[in-house]
XYZ file of N, CA and C in Angstrom:
771
model
N 0.814 -1.198 0.000
C 0.000 0.000 0.000
C 0.857 1.261 0.000
N 1.926 1.208 0.786
C 2.813 2.379 0.849
C 3.484 2.615 -0.482
N 3.903 1.493 -1.143
C 4.540 1.640 -2.447
C 3.542 2.176 -3.468
N 2.297 1.687 -3.374
C 1.263 2.181 -4.305
C 0.988 3.663 -4.087
N 0.953 4.086 -2.833
C 0.719 5.495 -2.516
C 1.855 6.368 -3.029
N 3.106 5.905 -2.845
C 4.251 6.676 -3.338
C 4.255 6.744 -4.859
N 3.816 5.663 -5.504
C 3.755 5.655 -6.967
C 2.738 6.671 -7.488
N 1.605 6.775 -6.802
C 0.582 7.749 -7.208
C 1.075 9.183 -7.004
N 1.787 9.401 -5.890
C 2.303 10.757 -5.633
C 3.323 11.165 -6.688
N 4.240 10.216 -7.021
C 5.231 10.540 -8.057
C 4.581 10.767 -9.401
N 3.549 10.014 -9.668
C 2.825 10.197 -10.928
C 2.129 11.551 -10.977
N 1.525 11.951 -9.829
C 0.866 13.259 -9.775
C 1.855 14.401 -9.917
N 3.022 14.243 -9.271
C 4.040 15.294 -9.382
C 4.562 15.425 -10.800
N 4.761 14.291 -11.484
C 5.229 14.354 -12.880
C 4.191 15.008 -13.777
N 2.920 14.741 -13.513
C 1.857 15.367 -14.304
C 1.834 16.877 -14.097
N 2.007 17.301 -12.854
C 2.032 18.741 -12.543
C 3.241 19.407 -13.199
N 4.383 18.686 -13.189
C 5.588 19.240 -13.819
C 5.396 19.416 -15.318
N 4.737 18.440 -15.954
C 4.499 18.537 -17.391
C 3.580 19.718 -17.722
N 2.537 19.885 -16.893
C 1.591 20.995 -17.131
C 2.298 22.334 -16.960
N 3.126 22.444 -15.912
C 3.845 23.704 -15.680
C 4.840 23.994 -16.804
N 5.493 22.943 -17.335
C 6.418 23.136 -18.442
C 5.698 23.616 -19.697
N 4.528 23.030 -19.966
C 3.748 23.462 -21.133
C 3.316 24.916 -21.003
N 2.868 25.289 -19.797
C 2.444 26.690 -19.572
C 3.626 27.629 -19.752
N 4.798 27.211 -19.237
C 5.994 28.050 -19.360
C 6.414 28.203 -20.821
N 6.369 27.069 -21.574
C 6.721 27.137 -22.992
C 5.757 28.006 -23.765
N 4.452 27.901 -23.455
C 3.455 28.728 -24.142
C 3.652 30.206 -23.839
N 3.986 30.502 -22.572
C 4.206 31.898 -22.184
C 5.433 32.472 -22.869
N 6.501 31.681 -22.923
C 7.725 32.165 -23.570
C 7.526 32.359 -25.056
N 6.787 31.418 -25.690
C 6.534 31.567 -27.129
C 5.663 32.763 -27.418
N 4.638 33.014 -26.568
C 3.773 34.175 -26.783
C 4.523 35.473 -26.558
N 5.418 35.477 -25.536
C 6.190 36.697 -25.287
C 7.158 36.967 -26.411
N 7.780 35.887 -26.944
C 8.702 36.090 -28.063
C 7.981 36.555 -29.302
N 6.770 36.021 -29.526
C 5.994 36.475 -30.689
C 5.557 37.911 -30.536
N 5.175 38.293 -29.300
C 4.787 39.685 -29.074
C 5.971 40.616 -29.248
N 7.168 40.131 -28.787
C 8.360 40.945 -28.986
C 8.685 41.112 -30.453
N 8.520 40.028 -31.228
C 8.781 40.126 -32.665
C 7.777 41.036 -33.344
N 6.510 40.984 -32.873
C 5.503 41.890 -33.432
C 5.845 43.331 -33.122
N 6.316 43.587 -31.870
C 6.694 44.948 -31.503
C 7.861 45.434 -32.338
N 8.820 44.517 -32.589
C 9.963 44.903 -33.416
C 9.532 45.224 -34.833
N 8.580 44.409 -35.356
C 8.077 44.684 -36.702
C 7.371 46.020 -36.758
N 6.562 46.287 -35.694
C 5.846 47.561 -35.676
C 6.810 48.729 -35.578
N 7.843 48.571 -34.700
C 8.798 49.663 -34.543
C 9.623 49.867 -35.796
N 9.929 48.750 -36.501
C 10.704 48.890 -37.737
C 9.877 49.457 -38.867
N 8.570 49.156 -38.832
C 7.720 49.669 -39.907
C 7.196 51.060 -39.625
N 7.254 51.520 -38.341
C 6.709 52.836 -38.006
C 7.432 53.972 -38.696
N 8.785 53.959 -38.825
C 9.433 55.059 -39.548
C 9.011 55.133 -41.000
N 8.834 53.955 -41.640
C 8.411 53.979 -43.034
C 7.006 54.499 -43.179
N 6.149 54.170 -42.177
C 4.777 54.680 -42.223
C 4.773 56.182 -42.019
N 5.588 56.654 -41.052
C 5.637 58.092 -40.800
C 6.196 58.859 -41.989
N 7.145 58.215 -42.686
C 7.755 58.910 -43.824
C 6.785 59.044 -44.993
N 5.751 58.174 -45.012
C 4.813 58.215 -46.122
C 3.620 59.124 -45.852
N 3.547 59.729 -44.673
C 2.421 60.601 -44.346
C 2.496 61.868 -45.178
N 1.378 62.221 -45.800
C 1.316 63.411 -46.646
C 1.163 64.645 -45.775
N 1.945 65.671 -46.062
C 1.852 66.950 -45.373
C 1.664 68.049 -46.398
N 0.883 69.055 -46.048
C 0.592 70.158 -46.958
C 1.882 70.895 -47.286
N 2.071 71.211 -48.587
C 3.235 71.931 -49.096
C 4.547 71.195 -48.800
N 4.480 69.868 -48.602
C 5.687 69.106 -48.323
C 6.322 69.444 -46.990
N 5.503 69.847 -46.032
C 6.024 70.294 -44.738
C 6.632 69.123 -43.982
N 7.838 69.333 -43.437
C 8.515 68.344 -42.615
C 8.686 68.814 -41.171
N 8.602 70.110 -40.929
C 8.766 70.662 -39.598
C 7.401 70.839 -38.931
N 7.360 70.938 -37.606
C 6.101 71.255 -36.926
C 5.584 72.635 -37.313
N 4.303 72.860 -37.047
C 3.681 74.133 -37.408
C 4.361 75.290 -36.694
N 4.784 75.071 -35.460
C 5.449 76.130 -34.689
C 6.744 76.559 -35.364
N 7.508 75.603 -35.906
C 8.754 75.934 -36.599
C 8.481 76.588 -37.948
N 7.422 76.166 -38.619
C 7.081 76.759 -39.917
C 6.756 78.239 -39.757
N 6.110 78.595 -38.658
C 5.764 79.995 -38.401
C 6.940 80.817 -37.880
N 8.124 80.224 -37.820
C 9.313 80.963 -37.412
C 9.742 80.722 -35.990
N 8.892 80.070 -35.194
C 9.244 79.828 -33.801
C 9.250 81.114 -32.992
N 9.587 80.993 -31.718
C 9.676 82.176 -30.864
C 8.319 82.731 -30.484
N 8.311 83.989 -30.095
C 7.090 84.622 -29.599
C 6.009 84.805 -30.663
N 6.364 85.228 -31.906
C 5.292 85.350 -32.909
C 4.538 84.046 -33.134
N 5.258 82.932 -33.210
C 4.585 81.641 -33.384
C 3.739 81.290 -32.164
N 4.213 81.633 -30.970
C 3.425 81.391 -29.763
C 2.124 82.182 -29.776
N 2.183 83.407 -30.304
C 0.980 84.233 -30.377
C -0.005 83.660 -31.391
N 0.487 83.255 -32.572
C -0.396 82.725 -33.604
C -1.025 81.393 -33.210
N -0.296 80.577 -32.432
C -0.796 79.267 -32.022
C -1.444 79.286 -30.634
N -1.623 80.461 -30.065
C -2.338 80.632 -28.795
C -1.676 79.834 -27.674
N -0.321 79.872 -27.624
C 0.375 79.229 -26.515
C 0.071 79.964 -25.203
N -0.028 81.302 -25.286
C -0.452 82.121 -24.159
C -1.748 82.819 -24.566
N -2.853 82.324 -24.060
C -4.165 82.795 -24.512
C -4.402 84.266 -24.195
N -3.851 84.752 -23.090
C -4.063 86.154 -22.731
C -3.392 87.081 -23.744
N -2.137 86.780 -24.094
C -1.410 87.631 -25.048
C -2.060 87.560 -26.427
N -2.420 86.356 -26.873
C -3.042 86.206 -28.193
C -4.383 86.926 -28.253
N -5.181 86.781 -27.193
C -6.477 87.462 -27.165
C -6.299 88.980 -27.132
N -5.278 89.457 -26.421
C -5.024 90.899 -26.358
C -4.627 91.446 -27.728
N -3.714 90.735 -28.406
C -3.274 91.178 -29.737
C -4.438 91.195 -30.718
N -5.242 90.134 -30.711
C -6.393 90.082 -31.609
C -7.424 91.146 -31.257
N -7.608 91.413 -29.957
C -8.546 92.450 -29.537
C -8.108 93.841 -29.950
N -6.804 94.118 -29.822
C -6.283 95.431 -30.251
C -6.446 95.605 -31.754
N -6.128 94.558 -32.509
C -6.299 94.641 -33.974
C -7.752 94.848 -34.348
N -8.655 94.183 -33.650
C -10.088 94.366 -33.925
C -10.542 95.784 -33.568
N -10.034 96.309 -32.444
C -10.386 97.675 -32.067
C -9.889 98.701 -33.076
N -8.676 98.514 -33.574
C -8.153 99.430 -34.590
C -8.950 99.349 -35.884
N -9.339 98.129 -36.266
C -10.133 97.981 -37.488
C -11.496 98.653 -37.340
N -12.126 98.456 -36.187
C -13.420 99.115 -35.945
C -13.256 100.626 -35.941
N -12.157 101.106 -35.339
C -11.928 102.550 -35.239
C -11.720 103.180 -36.605
N -10.920 102.536 -37.458
C -10.585 103.129 -38.752
C -11.599 102.793 -39.844
N -12.217 101.610 -39.762
C -13.084 101.182 -40.856
C -14.551 101.515 -40.596
N -15.059 101.184 -39.417
C -16.477 101.401 -39.138
C -16.750 102.832 -38.685
N -15.933 103.332 -37.757
C -16.123 104.713 -37.278
C -15.504 105.712 -38.242
N -14.638 105.232 -39.167
C -13.976 106.057 -40.180
C -13.086 107.129 -39.555
N -12.362 106.708 -38.512
C -11.368 107.570 -37.901
C -10.078 107.450 -38.704
N -9.375 108.563 -38.920
C -8.187 108.558 -39.760
C -6.930 108.362 -38.920
N -5.948 107.727 -39.515
C -4.717 107.402 -38.799
C -3.950 108.659 -38.387
N -3.815 109.593 -39.303
C -3.080 110.817 -38.984
C -3.770 111.591 -37.863
N -5.083 111.640 -37.878
C -5.835 112.318 -36.823
C -5.634 111.634 -35.486
N -5.654 110.299 -35.484
C -5.460 109.559 -34.239
C -4.063 109.796 -33.670
N -3.046 109.771 -34.521
C -1.678 109.998 -34.050
C -1.533 111.404 -33.473
N -2.090 112.374 -34.152
C -2.003 113.756 -33.662
C -2.726 113.927 -32.330
N -3.905 113.324 -32.179
C -4.658 113.446 -30.927
C -3.917 112.751 -29.774
N -3.301 111.610 -30.039
C -2.546 110.923 -28.993
C -1.339 111.756 -28.567
N -0.632 112.354 -29.540
C 0.514 113.204 -29.208
C 0.087 114.451 -28.437
N -1.032 115.051 -28.831
C -1.516 116.247 -28.128
C -1.839 115.912 -26.674
N -2.560 114.791 -26.458
C -2.932 114.400 -25.102
C -1.706 114.056 -24.265
N -0.755 113.321 -24.845
C 0.444 112.925 -24.099
C 1.300 114.133 -23.736
N 1.528 115.030 -24.699
C 2.340 116.219 -24.429
C 1.676 117.135 -23.411
N 0.373 117.271 -23.479
C -0.337 118.138 -22.523
C -0.229 117.592 -21.104
N -0.406 116.254 -20.954
C -0.315 115.658 -19.617
C 1.099 115.782 -19.052
N 2.095 115.512 -19.887
C 3.477 115.612 -19.407
C 3.863 117.055 -19.076
N 3.387 117.987 -19.874
C 3.708 119.403 -19.629
C 3.081 119.872 -18.317
N 1.807 119.536 -18.112
C 1.133 119.943 -16.879
C 1.755 119.262 -15.662
N 2.130 117.992 -15.801
C 2.748 117.274 -14.689
C 4.113 117.871 -14.333
N 4.901 118.238 -15.344
C 6.218 118.810 -15.087
C 6.124 120.152 -14.383
N 5.145 120.978 -14.748
C 5.002 122.295 -14.116
C 4.329 122.219 -12.763
N 3.426 121.242 -12.599
C 2.727 121.132 -11.312
C 3.570 120.453 -10.251
N 4.640 119.772 -10.646
C 5.461 119.059 -9.667
C 6.157 120.014 -8.701
N 6.434 121.247 -9.134
C 7.096 122.215 -8.246
C 6.142 122.716 -7.165
N 4.826 122.703 -7.431
C 3.860 123.200 -6.450
C 3.431 122.113 -5.475
N 3.438 120.883 -5.906
C 2.971 119.799 -5.031
C 4.143 119.023 -4.418
N 5.354 119.536 -4.607
C 6.558 118.941 -4.028
C 6.731 117.460 -4.403
N 6.611 117.185 -5.670
C 6.837 115.835 -6.191
C 7.820 115.896 -7.347
N 8.489 114.799 -7.564
C 9.491 114.760 -8.632
C 8.812 114.822 -9.991
N 9.440 115.492 -10.938
C 8.853 115.571 -12.277
C 8.883 114.199 -12.966
N 8.082 114.015 -13.968
C 8.033 112.711 -14.649
C 9.344 112.408 -15.366
N 9.728 111.144 -15.355
C 10.929 110.709 -16.059
C 10.556 110.319 -17.495
N 10.940 111.140 -18.408
C 10.632 110.888 -19.816
C 11.782 110.090 -20.425
N 11.536 108.885 -20.850
C 12.647 108.058 -21.369
C 13.132 108.564 -22.725
N 14.396 108.311 -22.975
C 14.977 108.648 -24.272
C 14.711 107.496 -25.248
N 13.991 107.799 -26.291
C 13.615 106.781 -27.266
C 14.412 107.004 -28.538
N 15.092 105.945 -28.996
C 15.811 106.034 -30.259
C 15.737 104.668 -30.937
N 15.727 104.655 -32.239
C 15.626 103.422 -33.012
C 17.029 102.920 -33.308
N 17.360 101.690 -32.944
C 18.711 101.164 -33.225
C 18.949 101.026 -34.727
N 20.112 101.421 -35.144
C 20.441 101.346 -36.565
C 20.587 99.907 -37.052
N 21.068 99.014 -36.171
C 21.260 97.615 -36.573
C 19.931 96.959 -36.921
N 18.906 97.220 -36.102
C 17.600 96.613 -36.358
C 17.003 97.123 -37.667
N 17.140 98.429 -37.900
C 16.612 98.997 -39.140
C 17.346 98.420 -40.347
N 18.660 98.251 -40.217
C 19.449 97.676 -41.319
C 19.047 96.234 -41.595
N 18.812 95.457 -40.538
C 18.403 94.067 -40.719
C 17.036 93.966 -41.389
N 16.104 94.819 -40.958
C 14.771 94.798 -41.567
C 14.834 95.220 -43.027
N 15.609 96.268 -43.304
C 15.742 96.725 -44.689
C 16.420 95.675 -45.563
N 17.422 94.981 -45.020
C 18.100 93.935 -45.773
C 17.175 92.767 -46.069
N 16.396 92.341 -45.061
C 15.453 91.240 -45.277
C 14.377 91.630 -46.277
N 13.890 92.872 -46.179
C 12.864 93.334 -47.114
C 13.421 93.421 -48.532
N 14.649 93.903 -48.661
C 15.276 93.983 -49.988
C 15.451 92.603 -50.604
N 15.836 91.630 -49.787
C 16.003 90.260 -50.286
C 14.691 89.687 -50.797
N 13.615 89.908 -50.055
C 12.312 89.390 -50.476
C 11.826 90.072 -51.749
N 12.040 91.380 -51.851
C 11.603 92.103 -53.054
C 12.396 91.637 -54.272
N 13.702 91.452 -54.112
C 14.526 90.959 -55.227
C 14.108 89.554 -55.650
N 13.785 88.713 -54.677
C 13.318 87.353 -55.006
C 12.003 87.409 -55.786
N 11.081 88.297 -55.361
C 9.808 88.425 -56.072
C 10.024 88.932 -57.504
N 10.959 89.862 -57.677
C 11.250 90.371 -59.021
C 11.844 89.288 -59.916
N 12.704 88.437 -59.338
C 13.281 87.332 -60.113
C 12.203 86.349 -60.538
N 11.268 86.054 -59.624
C 10.174 85.137 -59.948
C 9.291 85.713 -61.044
N 8.966 87.011 -60.949
C 8.142 87.639 -61.974
C 8.848 87.658 -63.326
N 10.133 87.899 -63.315
C 10.899 87.890 -64.571
C 10.929 86.491 -65.179
N 11.062 85.485 -64.323
C 11.091 84.109 -64.811
C 9.740 83.708 -65.394
N 8.666 84.172 -64.771
C 7.327 83.860 -65.282
C 7.074 84.571 -66.600
N 7.490 85.848 -66.682
C 7.247 86.628 -67.897
C 8.057 86.116 -69.082
N 9.145 85.394 -68.835
C 9.970 84.884 -69.938
C 9.340 83.699 -70.650
N 8.250 83.156 -70.102
C 7.543 82.076 -70.774
C 8.156 80.711 -70.612
N 8.934 80.489 -69.556
C 9.588 79.198 -69.375
C 8.694 78.158 -68.704
N 7.803 78.600 -67.840
C 6.969 77.662 -67.083
C 5.515 78.080 -67.219
N 4.766 77.335 -68.019
C 3.360 77.673 -68.250
C 2.509 77.423 -67.016
N 2.822 76.358 -66.272
C 2.057 76.037 -65.080
C 2.178 77.141 -64.034
N 3.395 77.622 -63.801
C 3.598 78.702 -62.840
C 2.927 79.985 -63.311
N 2.969 80.245 -64.629
C 2.330 81.430 -65.179
C 0.829 81.419 -64.914
N 0.187 80.277 -65.175
C -1.260 80.180 -64.955
C -1.607 80.290 -63.476
N -0.752 79.736 -62.608
C -1.012 79.817 -61.164
C -0.938 81.254 -60.664
N 0.074 81.992 -61.127
C 0.215 83.391 -60.702
C -0.932 84.239 -61.239
N -1.312 84.018 -62.498
C -2.433 84.768 -63.074
C -3.719 84.509 -62.299
N -3.966 83.230 -61.959
C -5.167 82.890 -61.196
C -5.131 83.531 -59.813
N -3.953 83.526 -59.154
C -3.849 84.148 -57.840
C -4.071 85.649 -57.874
N -3.487 86.321 -58.867
C -3.700 87.764 -59.002
C -5.149 88.096 -59.318
N -5.784 87.245 -60.105
C -7.198 87.471 -60.430
C -8.072 87.336 -59.186
N -7.766 86.348 -58.329
C -8.516 86.185 -57.078
C -8.294 87.381 -56.166
N -7.039 87.854 -56.074
C -6.750 89.023 -55.242
C -7.449 90.272 -55.766
N -7.558 90.406 -57.078
C -8.245 91.562 -57.642
C -9.735 91.551 -57.289
N -10.327 90.354 -57.277
C -11.741 90.246 -56.891
C -11.924 90.582 -55.416
N -11.033 90.026 -54.568
C -11.121 90.332 -53.139
C -10.878 91.814 -52.887
N -9.946 92.421 -53.646
C -9.681 93.850 -53.499
C -10.854 94.722 -53.893
N -11.689 94.234 -54.809
C -12.887 95.006 -55.181
C -13.973 94.921 -54.116
N -13.908 93.903 -53.267
C -14.892 93.771 -52.199
C -14.559 94.628 -50.987
N -13.267 94.803 -50.689
C -12.874 95.530 -49.482
C -11.576 96.281 -49.745
N -11.274 97.249 -48.876
C -10.067 98.033 -49.032
C -8.871 97.323 -48.405
N -7.724 97.979 -48.456
C -6.491 97.347 -47.990
C -6.519 97.089 -46.486
N -7.108 97.993 -45.707
C -7.151 97.816 -44.259
C -7.973 96.587 -43.878
N -9.132 96.435 -44.508
C -9.968 95.266 -44.220
C -9.276 93.984 -44.667
N -8.622 94.032 -45.816
C -7.890 92.858 -46.296
C -6.751 92.492 -45.336
N -6.046 93.496 -44.842
C -4.977 93.250 -43.873
C -5.534 92.668 -42.578
N -6.688 93.160 -42.148
C -7.307 92.645 -40.918
C -7.778 91.204 -41.105
N -8.321 90.892 -42.282
C -8.744 89.514 -42.559
C -7.542 88.571 -42.521
N -6.433 89.000 -43.132
C -5.218 88.182 -43.101
C -4.705 88.015 -41.673
N -4.819 89.053 -40.867
C -4.371 88.990 -39.474
C -5.224 88.016 -38.676
N -6.535 88.048 -38.893
C -7.433 87.114 -38.199
C -7.180 85.677 -38.649
N -6.938 85.489 -39.940
C -6.643 84.146 -40.440
C -5.364 83.582 -39.829
N -4.362 84.454 -39.629
C -3.124 84.006 -38.998
C -3.335 83.582 -37.550
N -4.365 84.127 -36.911
C -4.652 83.781 -35.526
C -5.649 82.632 -35.396
N -6.198 82.145 -36.488
C -7.193 81.073 -36.413
C -6.803 79.823 -37.205
N -6.328 80.015 -38.436
C -6.034 78.861 -39.293
C -4.894 77.998 -38.747
N -3.727 78.573 -38.348
C -2.651 77.709 -37.846
C -3.027 76.891 -36.617
N -3.754 77.490 -35.672
C -4.099 76.756 -34.451
C -5.135 75.673 -34.747
N -6.059 75.929 -35.674
C -7.019 74.903 -36.057
C -6.347 73.784 -36.846
N -5.389 74.158 -37.694
C -4.673 73.134 -38.461
C -3.836 72.259 -37.537
N -3.203 72.871 -36.535
C -2.408 72.083 -35.595
C -3.288 71.122 -34.795
N -4.533 71.512 -34.534
C -5.437 70.666 -33.757
C -5.973 69.506 -34.582
N -6.307 69.777 -35.862
C -6.866 68.736 -36.737
C -5.903 68.445 -37.893
N -4.630 68.292 -37.564
C -3.591 68.172 -38.577
C -3.776 66.937 -39.456
N -4.022 65.773 -38.852
C -4.119 64.528 -39.612
C -5.313 64.543 -40.568
N -6.443 65.045 -40.109
C -7.633 65.085 -40.955
C -7.444 66.046 -42.134
N -6.857 67.197 -41.868
C -6.642 68.182 -42.929
C -5.648 67.661 -43.964
N -4.580 67.020 -43.500
C -3.585 66.480 -44.432
C -4.159 65.350 -45.281
N -5.023 64.524 -44.686
C -5.660 63.452 -45.454
C -6.564 64.022 -46.543
N -7.338 65.050 -46.188
C -8.201 65.686 -47.188
C -7.375 66.388 -48.257
N -6.282 67.038 -47.854
C -5.425 67.733 -48.821
C -4.762 66.753 -49.771
N -4.420 65.572 -49.281
C -3.819 64.558 -50.144
C -4.787 64.127 -51.239
N -6.046 63.903 -50.857
C -7.050 63.519 -51.854
C -7.295 64.655 -52.842
N -7.366 65.892 -52.328
C -7.600 67.036 -53.209
C -6.431 67.239 -54.172
N -5.202 67.043 -53.693
C -4.024 67.190 -54.557
C -4.012 66.138 -55.648
N -4.354 64.901 -55.287
C -4.400 63.830 -56.294
C -5.456 64.119 -57.358
N -6.610 64.623 -56.920
C -7.667 64.951 -57.883
C -7.266 66.121 -58.771
N -6.587 67.118 -58.191
C -6.131 68.265 -58.983
C -5.104 67.840 -60.025
N -4.172 66.956 -59.631
C -3.170 66.473 -60.582
C -3.825 65.692 -61.716
N -4.869 64.944 -61.388
C -5.565 64.176 -62.418
C -6.256 65.117 -63.413
N -6.934 66.132 -62.884
C -7.626 67.074 -63.762
C -6.630 67.904 -64.578
N -5.497 68.259 -63.958
C -4.492 69.026 -64.695
C -3.875 68.193 -65.812
N -3.683 66.904 -65.556
C -3.146 66.031 -66.600
C -4.096 65.961 -67.795
N -5.405 65.896 -67.523
C -6.389 65.891 -68.603
C -6.374 67.218 -69.351
N -6.310 68.330 -68.600
C -6.272 69.653 -69.219
C -4.996 69.849 -70.036
N -3.894 69.309 -69.536
C -2.623 69.413 -70.260
C -2.659 68.620 -71.556
N -3.272 67.433 -71.489
C -3.317 66.597 -72.693
C -4.258 67.165 -73.757
N -5.362 67.797 -73.322
C -6.353 68.272 -74.275
C -6.119 69.701 -74.759
N -5.506 70.542 -73.905
C -5.399 71.972 -74.235
C -3.942 72.420 -74.307
N -3.196 72.283 -73.193
C -1.856 72.872 -73.119
C -0.889 72.241 -74.104
N -1.002 70.949 -74.326
C -0.080 70.290 -75.258
C -0.286 70.720 -76.704
N -1.457 71.286 -76.998
C -1.748 71.711 -78.366
C -1.355 73.162 -78.630
N -0.919 73.881 -77.578
C -0.493 75.267 -77.750
C 0.895 75.290 -78.378
N 1.121 76.105 -79.419
C 2.450 76.161 -80.060
C 3.496 76.651 -79.074
N 4.667 76.063 -79.149
C 5.752 76.457 -78.260
C 6.356 77.777 -78.697
N 6.889 78.536 -77.705
C 7.484 79.831 -78.003
C 8.832 79.688 -78.667
N 9.276 80.775 -79.236
C 10.569 80.770 -79.927
C 11.724 80.589 -78.968
N 11.551 81.014 -77.705
C 12.618 80.900 -76.733
C 12.945 79.435 -76.424
N 11.921 78.596 -76.294
C 12.151 77.181 -76.025
C 12.791 76.486 -77.226
N 12.332 76.849 -78.447
C 12.902 76.223 -79.640
C 14.382 76.554 -79.782
N 14.757 77.786 -79.457
C 16.161 78.184 -79.545
C 17.010 77.429 -78.532
N 16.456 77.211 -77.321
C 17.205 76.503 -76.288
C 17.446 75.066 -76.683
N 16.434 74.412 -77.289
C 16.588 73.037 -77.688
C 17.573 72.895 -78.843
N 17.577 73.891 -79.764
C 18.543 73.871 -80.868
C 19.951 74.052 -80.316
């Protein structure tokens, strides 16, 4: 009986050992498969990210595209108080000049008159009330900053002139049609509103479009990808039916010869 009992115990222990070994092997195989899946996902993630379509071929974040620093923080509402203040001041100026029809020169003159009158009265009254006169700071514009702004502006104007010259030479028909269409749209918008209103609209768009695009970036890029593909398809049809039948200019023929 004792031998039979010991035989049953050894048999039960061997059965338990086999079950535990199977569970251990299954766990190790599942963990190794999960690790291999993770490696595949991690190896494939860069290729997936590289294939994501971005508007205008953008590779940098929206904050870097806007130049970074404080201006980008204002446009992307990193500090809501500052952004709201800037937008509120711009709206107040637009209402003042456009709706109330207040003139810029008149506003500047009235502000100078009020400021000079207050400072003059304060300086003369300080001797009677035994208080120190106001400290008027010395304001001067640094020459380096003005030179940098003028240099950057000159560079942009020269670049625009080079682009216009290149378009007028008839080398790129696609760019020519794009510029003509853009100028035509601007002419229509200019007939609807004056320069101040147009500038204010652009200012409001800078404070709304970038932050909305950053919030819904993936959805906008997906829609833009489909729209770009459809535009390329329609342009290919237009090129085959219309543009390819237009006679080439003498400038292109001379270059090929």
